[in-house]
Short mmCIF file of C-alpha atoms in Angstrom, two decimals:
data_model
loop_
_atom_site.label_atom_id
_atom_site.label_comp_id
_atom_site.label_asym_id
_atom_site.label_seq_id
_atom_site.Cartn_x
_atom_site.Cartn_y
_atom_site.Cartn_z
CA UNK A 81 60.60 -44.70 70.88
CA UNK A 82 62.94 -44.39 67.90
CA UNK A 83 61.08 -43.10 64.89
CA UNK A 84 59.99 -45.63 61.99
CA UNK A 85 62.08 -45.50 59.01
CA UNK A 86 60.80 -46.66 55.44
CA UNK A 87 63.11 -48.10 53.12
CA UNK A 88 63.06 -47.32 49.13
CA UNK A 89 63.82 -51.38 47.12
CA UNK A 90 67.75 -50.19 46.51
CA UNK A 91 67.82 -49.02 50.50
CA UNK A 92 66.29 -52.44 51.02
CA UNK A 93 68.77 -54.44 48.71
CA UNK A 94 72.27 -52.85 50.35
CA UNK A 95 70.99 -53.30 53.71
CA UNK A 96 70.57 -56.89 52.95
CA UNK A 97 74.11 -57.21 50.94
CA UNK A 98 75.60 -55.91 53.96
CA UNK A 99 74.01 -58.42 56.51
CA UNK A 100 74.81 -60.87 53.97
CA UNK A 101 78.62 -59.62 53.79
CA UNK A 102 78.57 -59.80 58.22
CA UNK A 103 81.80 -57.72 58.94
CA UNK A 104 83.38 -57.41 55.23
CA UNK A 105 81.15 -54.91 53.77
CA UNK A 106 82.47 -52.33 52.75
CA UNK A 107 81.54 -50.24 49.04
CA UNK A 108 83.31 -52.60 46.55
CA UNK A 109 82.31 -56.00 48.18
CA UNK A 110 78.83 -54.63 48.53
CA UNK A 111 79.05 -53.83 45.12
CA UNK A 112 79.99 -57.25 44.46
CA UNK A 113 77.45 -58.94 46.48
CA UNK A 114 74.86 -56.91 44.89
CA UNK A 115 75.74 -57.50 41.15
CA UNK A 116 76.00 -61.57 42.35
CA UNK A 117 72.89 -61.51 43.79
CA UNK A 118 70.19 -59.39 41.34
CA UNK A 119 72.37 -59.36 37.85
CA UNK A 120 72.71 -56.36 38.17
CA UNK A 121 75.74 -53.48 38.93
CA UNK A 122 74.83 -50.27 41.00
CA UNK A 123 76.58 -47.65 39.92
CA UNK A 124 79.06 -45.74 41.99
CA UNK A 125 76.61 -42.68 42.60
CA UNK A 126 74.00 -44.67 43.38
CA UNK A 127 75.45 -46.84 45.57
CA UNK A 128 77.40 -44.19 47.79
CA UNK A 129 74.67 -41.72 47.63
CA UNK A 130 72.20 -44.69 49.18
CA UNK A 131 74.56 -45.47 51.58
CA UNK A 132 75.61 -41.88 52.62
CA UNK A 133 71.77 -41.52 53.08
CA UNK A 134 71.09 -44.65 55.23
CA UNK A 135 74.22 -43.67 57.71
CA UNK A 136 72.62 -40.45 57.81
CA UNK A 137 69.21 -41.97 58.66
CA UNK A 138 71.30 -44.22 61.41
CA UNK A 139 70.06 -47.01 60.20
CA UNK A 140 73.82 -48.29 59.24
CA UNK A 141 77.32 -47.23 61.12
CA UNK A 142 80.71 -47.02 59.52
CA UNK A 143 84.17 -47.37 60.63
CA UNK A 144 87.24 -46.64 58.72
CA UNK A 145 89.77 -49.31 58.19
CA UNK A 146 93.48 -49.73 57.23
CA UNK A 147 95.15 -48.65 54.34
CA UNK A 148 96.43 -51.71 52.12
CA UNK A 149 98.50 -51.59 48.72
CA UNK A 150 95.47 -53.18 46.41
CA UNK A 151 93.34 -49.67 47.16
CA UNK A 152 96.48 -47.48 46.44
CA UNK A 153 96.92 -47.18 49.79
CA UNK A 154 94.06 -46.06 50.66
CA UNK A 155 91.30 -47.35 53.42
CA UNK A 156 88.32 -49.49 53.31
CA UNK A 157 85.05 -47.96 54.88
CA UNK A 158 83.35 -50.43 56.36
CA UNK A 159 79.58 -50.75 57.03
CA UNK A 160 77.18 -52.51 59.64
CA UNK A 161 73.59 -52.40 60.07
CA UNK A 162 72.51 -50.72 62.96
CA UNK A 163 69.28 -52.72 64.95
CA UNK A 164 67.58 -49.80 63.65
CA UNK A 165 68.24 -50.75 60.05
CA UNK A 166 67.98 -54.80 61.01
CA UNK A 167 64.41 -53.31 62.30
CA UNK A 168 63.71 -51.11 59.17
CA UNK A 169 64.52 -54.37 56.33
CA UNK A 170 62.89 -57.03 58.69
CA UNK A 171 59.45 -54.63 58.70
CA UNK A 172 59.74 -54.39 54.84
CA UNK A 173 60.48 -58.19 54.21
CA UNK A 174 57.56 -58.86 56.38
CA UNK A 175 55.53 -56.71 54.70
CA UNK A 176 56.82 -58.32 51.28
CA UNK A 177 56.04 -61.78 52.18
CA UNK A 178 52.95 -60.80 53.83
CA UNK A 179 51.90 -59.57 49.83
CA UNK A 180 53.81 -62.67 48.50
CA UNK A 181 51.75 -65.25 50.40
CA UNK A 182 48.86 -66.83 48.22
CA UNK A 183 50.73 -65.18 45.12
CA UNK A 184 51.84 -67.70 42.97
CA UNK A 185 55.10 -66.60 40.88
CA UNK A 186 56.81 -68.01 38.23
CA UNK A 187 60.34 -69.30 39.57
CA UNK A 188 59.66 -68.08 43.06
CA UNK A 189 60.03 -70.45 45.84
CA UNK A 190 56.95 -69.86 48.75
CA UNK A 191 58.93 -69.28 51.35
CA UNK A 192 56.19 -70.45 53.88
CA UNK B 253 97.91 -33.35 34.72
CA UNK B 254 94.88 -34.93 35.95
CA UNK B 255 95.64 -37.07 38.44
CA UNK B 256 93.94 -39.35 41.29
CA UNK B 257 95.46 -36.87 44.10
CA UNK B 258 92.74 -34.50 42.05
CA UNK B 259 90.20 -36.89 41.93
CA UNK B 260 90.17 -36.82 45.71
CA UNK B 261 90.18 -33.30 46.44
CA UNK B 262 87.09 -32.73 43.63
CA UNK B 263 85.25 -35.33 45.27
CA UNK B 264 86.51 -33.66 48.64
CA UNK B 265 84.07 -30.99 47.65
CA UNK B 266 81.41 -32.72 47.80
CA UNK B 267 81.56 -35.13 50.14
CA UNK B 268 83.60 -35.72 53.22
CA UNK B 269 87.45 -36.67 53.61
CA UNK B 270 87.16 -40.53 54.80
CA UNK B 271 83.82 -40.95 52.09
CA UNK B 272 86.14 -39.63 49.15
CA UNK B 273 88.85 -41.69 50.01
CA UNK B 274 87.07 -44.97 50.80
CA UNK B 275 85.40 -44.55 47.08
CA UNK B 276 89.00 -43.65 45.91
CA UNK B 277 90.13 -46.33 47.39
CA UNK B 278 87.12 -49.03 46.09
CA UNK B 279 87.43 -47.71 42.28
CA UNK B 280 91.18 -48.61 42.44
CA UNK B 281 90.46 -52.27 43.65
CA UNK B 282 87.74 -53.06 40.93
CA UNK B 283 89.23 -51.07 38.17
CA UNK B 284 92.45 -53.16 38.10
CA UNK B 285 90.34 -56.04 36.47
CA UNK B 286 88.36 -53.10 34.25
CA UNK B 287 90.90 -50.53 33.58
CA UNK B 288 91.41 -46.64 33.41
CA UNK B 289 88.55 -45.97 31.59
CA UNK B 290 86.03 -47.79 33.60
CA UNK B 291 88.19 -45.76 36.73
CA UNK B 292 87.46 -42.39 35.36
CA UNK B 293 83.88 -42.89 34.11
CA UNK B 294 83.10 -44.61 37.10
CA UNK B 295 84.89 -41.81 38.99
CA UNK B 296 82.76 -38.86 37.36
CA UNK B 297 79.77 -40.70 37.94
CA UNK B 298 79.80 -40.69 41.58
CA UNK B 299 81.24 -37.08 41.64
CA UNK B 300 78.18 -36.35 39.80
CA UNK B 301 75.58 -37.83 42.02
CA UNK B 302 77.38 -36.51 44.93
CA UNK B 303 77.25 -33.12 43.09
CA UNK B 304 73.52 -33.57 42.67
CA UNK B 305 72.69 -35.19 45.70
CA UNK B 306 71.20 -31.72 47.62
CA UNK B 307 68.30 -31.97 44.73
CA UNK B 308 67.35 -35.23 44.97
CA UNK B 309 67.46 -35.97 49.22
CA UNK B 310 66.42 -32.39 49.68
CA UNK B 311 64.44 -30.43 47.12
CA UNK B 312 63.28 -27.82 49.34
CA UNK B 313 66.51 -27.29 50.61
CA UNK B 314 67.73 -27.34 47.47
CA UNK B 315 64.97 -24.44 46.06
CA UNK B 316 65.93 -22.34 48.92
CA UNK B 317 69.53 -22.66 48.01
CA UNK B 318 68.44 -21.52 44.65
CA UNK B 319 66.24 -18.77 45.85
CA UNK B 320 69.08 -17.31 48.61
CA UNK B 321 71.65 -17.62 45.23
CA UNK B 322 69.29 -15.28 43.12
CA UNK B 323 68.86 -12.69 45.83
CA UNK B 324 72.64 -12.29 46.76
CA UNK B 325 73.39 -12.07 43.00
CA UNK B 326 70.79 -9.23 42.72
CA UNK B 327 71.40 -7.71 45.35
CA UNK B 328 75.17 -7.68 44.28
CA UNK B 329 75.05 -7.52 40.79
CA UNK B 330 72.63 -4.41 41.30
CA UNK B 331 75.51 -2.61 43.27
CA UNK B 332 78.37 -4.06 40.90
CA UNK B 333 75.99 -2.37 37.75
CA UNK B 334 75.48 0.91 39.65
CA UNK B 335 79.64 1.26 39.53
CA UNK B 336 79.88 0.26 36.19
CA UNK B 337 77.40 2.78 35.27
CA UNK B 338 79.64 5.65 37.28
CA UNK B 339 82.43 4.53 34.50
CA UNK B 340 79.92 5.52 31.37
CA UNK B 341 76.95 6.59 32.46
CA UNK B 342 75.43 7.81 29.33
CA UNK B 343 74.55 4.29 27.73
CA UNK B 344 73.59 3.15 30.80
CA UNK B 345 71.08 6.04 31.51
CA UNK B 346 70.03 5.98 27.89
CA UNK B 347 69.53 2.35 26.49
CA UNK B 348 69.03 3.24 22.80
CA UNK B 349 72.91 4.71 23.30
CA UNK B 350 73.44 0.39 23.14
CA UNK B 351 74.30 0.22 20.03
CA UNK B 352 76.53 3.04 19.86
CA UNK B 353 78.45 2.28 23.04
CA UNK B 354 78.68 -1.23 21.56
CA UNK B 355 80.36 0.28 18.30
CA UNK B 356 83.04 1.86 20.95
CA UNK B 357 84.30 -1.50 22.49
CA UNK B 358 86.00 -2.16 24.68
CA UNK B 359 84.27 0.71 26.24
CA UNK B 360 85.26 1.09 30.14
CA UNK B 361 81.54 0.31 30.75
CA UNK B 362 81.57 -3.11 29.10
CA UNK B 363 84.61 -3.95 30.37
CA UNK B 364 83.91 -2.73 34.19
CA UNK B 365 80.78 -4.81 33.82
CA UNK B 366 82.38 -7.86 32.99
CA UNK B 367 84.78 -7.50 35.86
CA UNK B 368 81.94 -6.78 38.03
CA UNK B 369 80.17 -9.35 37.11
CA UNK B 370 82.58 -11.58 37.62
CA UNK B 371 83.30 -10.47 41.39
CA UNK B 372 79.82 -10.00 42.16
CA UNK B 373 79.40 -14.11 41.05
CA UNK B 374 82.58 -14.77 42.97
CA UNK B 375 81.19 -13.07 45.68
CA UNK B 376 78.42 -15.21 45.34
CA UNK B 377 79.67 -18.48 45.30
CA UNK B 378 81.70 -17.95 48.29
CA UNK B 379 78.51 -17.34 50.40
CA UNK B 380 76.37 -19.95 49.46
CA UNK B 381 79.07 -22.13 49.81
CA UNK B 382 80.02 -20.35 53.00
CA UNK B 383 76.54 -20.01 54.84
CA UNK B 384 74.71 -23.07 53.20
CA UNK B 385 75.41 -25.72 56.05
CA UNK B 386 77.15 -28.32 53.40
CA UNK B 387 80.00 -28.66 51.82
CA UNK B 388 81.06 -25.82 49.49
CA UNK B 389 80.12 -27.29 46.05
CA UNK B 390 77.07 -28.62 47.21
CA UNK B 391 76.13 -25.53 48.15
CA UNK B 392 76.50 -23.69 44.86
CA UNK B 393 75.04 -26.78 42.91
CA UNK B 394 71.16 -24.80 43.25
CA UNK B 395 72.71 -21.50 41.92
CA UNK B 396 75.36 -22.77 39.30
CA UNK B 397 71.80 -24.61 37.89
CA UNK B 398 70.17 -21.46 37.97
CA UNK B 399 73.33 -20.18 36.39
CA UNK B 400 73.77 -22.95 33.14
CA UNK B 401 69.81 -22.67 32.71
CA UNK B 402 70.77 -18.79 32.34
CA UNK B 403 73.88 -19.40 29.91
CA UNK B 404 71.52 -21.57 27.68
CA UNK B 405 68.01 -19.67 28.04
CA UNK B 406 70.14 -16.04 27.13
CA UNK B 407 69.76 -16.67 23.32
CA UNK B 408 66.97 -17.64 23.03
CA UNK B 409 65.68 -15.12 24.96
CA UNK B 410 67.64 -12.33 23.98
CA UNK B 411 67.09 -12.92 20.18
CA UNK B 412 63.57 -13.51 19.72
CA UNK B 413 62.21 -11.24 23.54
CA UNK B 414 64.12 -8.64 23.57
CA UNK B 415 65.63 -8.50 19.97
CA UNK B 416 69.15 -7.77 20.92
CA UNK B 417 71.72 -6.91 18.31
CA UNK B 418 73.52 -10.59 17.52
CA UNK B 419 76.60 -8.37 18.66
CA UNK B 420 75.72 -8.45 21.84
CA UNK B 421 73.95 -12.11 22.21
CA UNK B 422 76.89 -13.54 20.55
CA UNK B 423 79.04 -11.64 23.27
CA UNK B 424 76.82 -12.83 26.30
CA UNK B 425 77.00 -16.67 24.94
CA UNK B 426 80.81 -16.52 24.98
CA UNK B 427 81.25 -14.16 28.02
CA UNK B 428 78.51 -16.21 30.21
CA UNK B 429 80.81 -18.58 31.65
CA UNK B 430 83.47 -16.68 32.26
CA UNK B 431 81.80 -14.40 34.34
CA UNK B 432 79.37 -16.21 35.80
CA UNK B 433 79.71 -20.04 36.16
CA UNK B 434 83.58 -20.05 36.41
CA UNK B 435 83.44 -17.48 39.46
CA UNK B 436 80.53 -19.20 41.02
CA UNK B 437 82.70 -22.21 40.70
CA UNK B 438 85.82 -20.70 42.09
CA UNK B 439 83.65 -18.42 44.72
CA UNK B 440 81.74 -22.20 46.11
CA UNK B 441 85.69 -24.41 45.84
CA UNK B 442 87.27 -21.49 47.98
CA UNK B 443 84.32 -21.72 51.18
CA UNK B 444 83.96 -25.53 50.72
CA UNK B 445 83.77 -26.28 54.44
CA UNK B 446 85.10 -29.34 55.88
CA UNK B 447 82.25 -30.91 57.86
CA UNK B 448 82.84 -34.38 58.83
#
């Protein structure tokens, strides 16, 4: 049986930008999807770092795609959740709504 | 001249190949709306937390990195001061001869302990960034900490512990990186191992 992984809230919120982005995530569109979605930008370090860390925890894989002029040439790294990670951020959001329910918040929606 | 084919091989040191140039390659794409400067901050950031990321998803690691730095360095730097000594061994047998073998400078001591301490750090850095199981600049990030603490502490600590002449604390402040973080920093580039 794989081994349980727990997810810190910024671990939580790229693995959800990159569901969210399906098969064009890769570090600036996350970036984007992230700033459009909580206000706010991640920085660079914190961004690759968190990423870096959940490939290493398998919980997302990466493949390397082809160079094109807008990047300098360079390629995109693209990133997909792994069913460990679609595991990992459906346990948490359970556990979040779980919390949620009977907690009334300003301006959120109950979801139930 | 500074330029992105640099960028790449410093972040190259501290993370892999395809990593550096994917972020290489995202920083272009948004910094054409944002500009160079947003590039290059943006840029030094991320070198940064790559840098810095054996302390924060590793501390242990990252203590024992420290640790292993301080004993090769002794162990090193104890050999590299025993050599020196060979070159003047009076004011290293006799400390209170400091002051006079300061007045001589540059004595062959002084200056054979500067060299020496400048291998020995070398030495050093190429090890840890050799032996540490990442990549080269990660693996010196511990010890070059140790290292900058050191460079900043000496004054301090020299003045007011050990009541050094300001002679020779005024000579340590401006000496200390050149012997000691540079090399490390050379010593940790030259091992950086390519793990994928």
């Amino acid at each position: 049986m794989a081994e349980r992984q727990n997810l810190g809230e910024f671990e939580q919120v790229v693995l959800l930008a990159i569901l969210r982005l399906r098969d064009r995530a890769y570090g600036a569109s996350i970036r984007t999807e992230i700033a459009k979605c909580t206000q706010r930008e991640p920085t660079p370090g914190a961004l690759y770092t968190t990423l870096d860390r959940l490939e290493d925890k398998g919980l997302v894989k990466t493949n390397m795609g082809h160079p094109t002029p807008e990047r300098g040439g360079r390629r995109k790294r693209f990133y997909k959740v792994s069913p460990a990670g679609v595991d990992a951020v459906a346990r948490a959001q359970t556990a979040f709504r779980r919390l949620l329910d009977g907690v009334e918040l300003p301006g959120v929606a109950c979801v139930y | 001249m500074f330029t992105e084919a640099t960028a790449k091989r410093l972040l190259c040191l501290v993370t892999t190949p395809d990593r550096a140039e994917a972020i290489l390659g995202d920083l272009t794409e948004i910094s054409s709306s944002r500009g160079p400067v947003w590039f290059w901050s943006q840029w030094s950031r991320a070198l940064a937390a790559h840098a810095f990321k054996a302390v924060t998803s590793a501390p242990l690691r990252f203590i024992l990195l420290a640790v292993g730095g301080i004993s090769i360095h002794t162990f090193i730097s104890m050999t590299m001061l025993e050599l020196a000594a060979i070159t003047d061994y009076v004011a290293y047998l006799d400390p209170s001869d400091l002051q006079a073998s300061l007045s001589l400078l540059p004595s062959v001591f002084w200056l054979s302990l500067v060299f020496f301490a400048f291998v020995g750090n070398l030495m050093t850095g190429f090890l840890l960034g050799r032996f540490a199981s990442t990549r080269g600049l990660n693996g010196i990030t511990p010890f070059l900490t140790v290292q900058i603490a050191n460079w900043v502490l000496y004054p301090v600590v020299g003045t007011f512990v050990f009541s050094l002449p300001w002679a020779v604390v005024g000579a340590g402040v401006l000496l200390l990186p050149f012997v000691s973080i540079f090399p490390l920093l050379v010593g940790g580039v030259t091992a950086n191992r390519k793990i994928t």
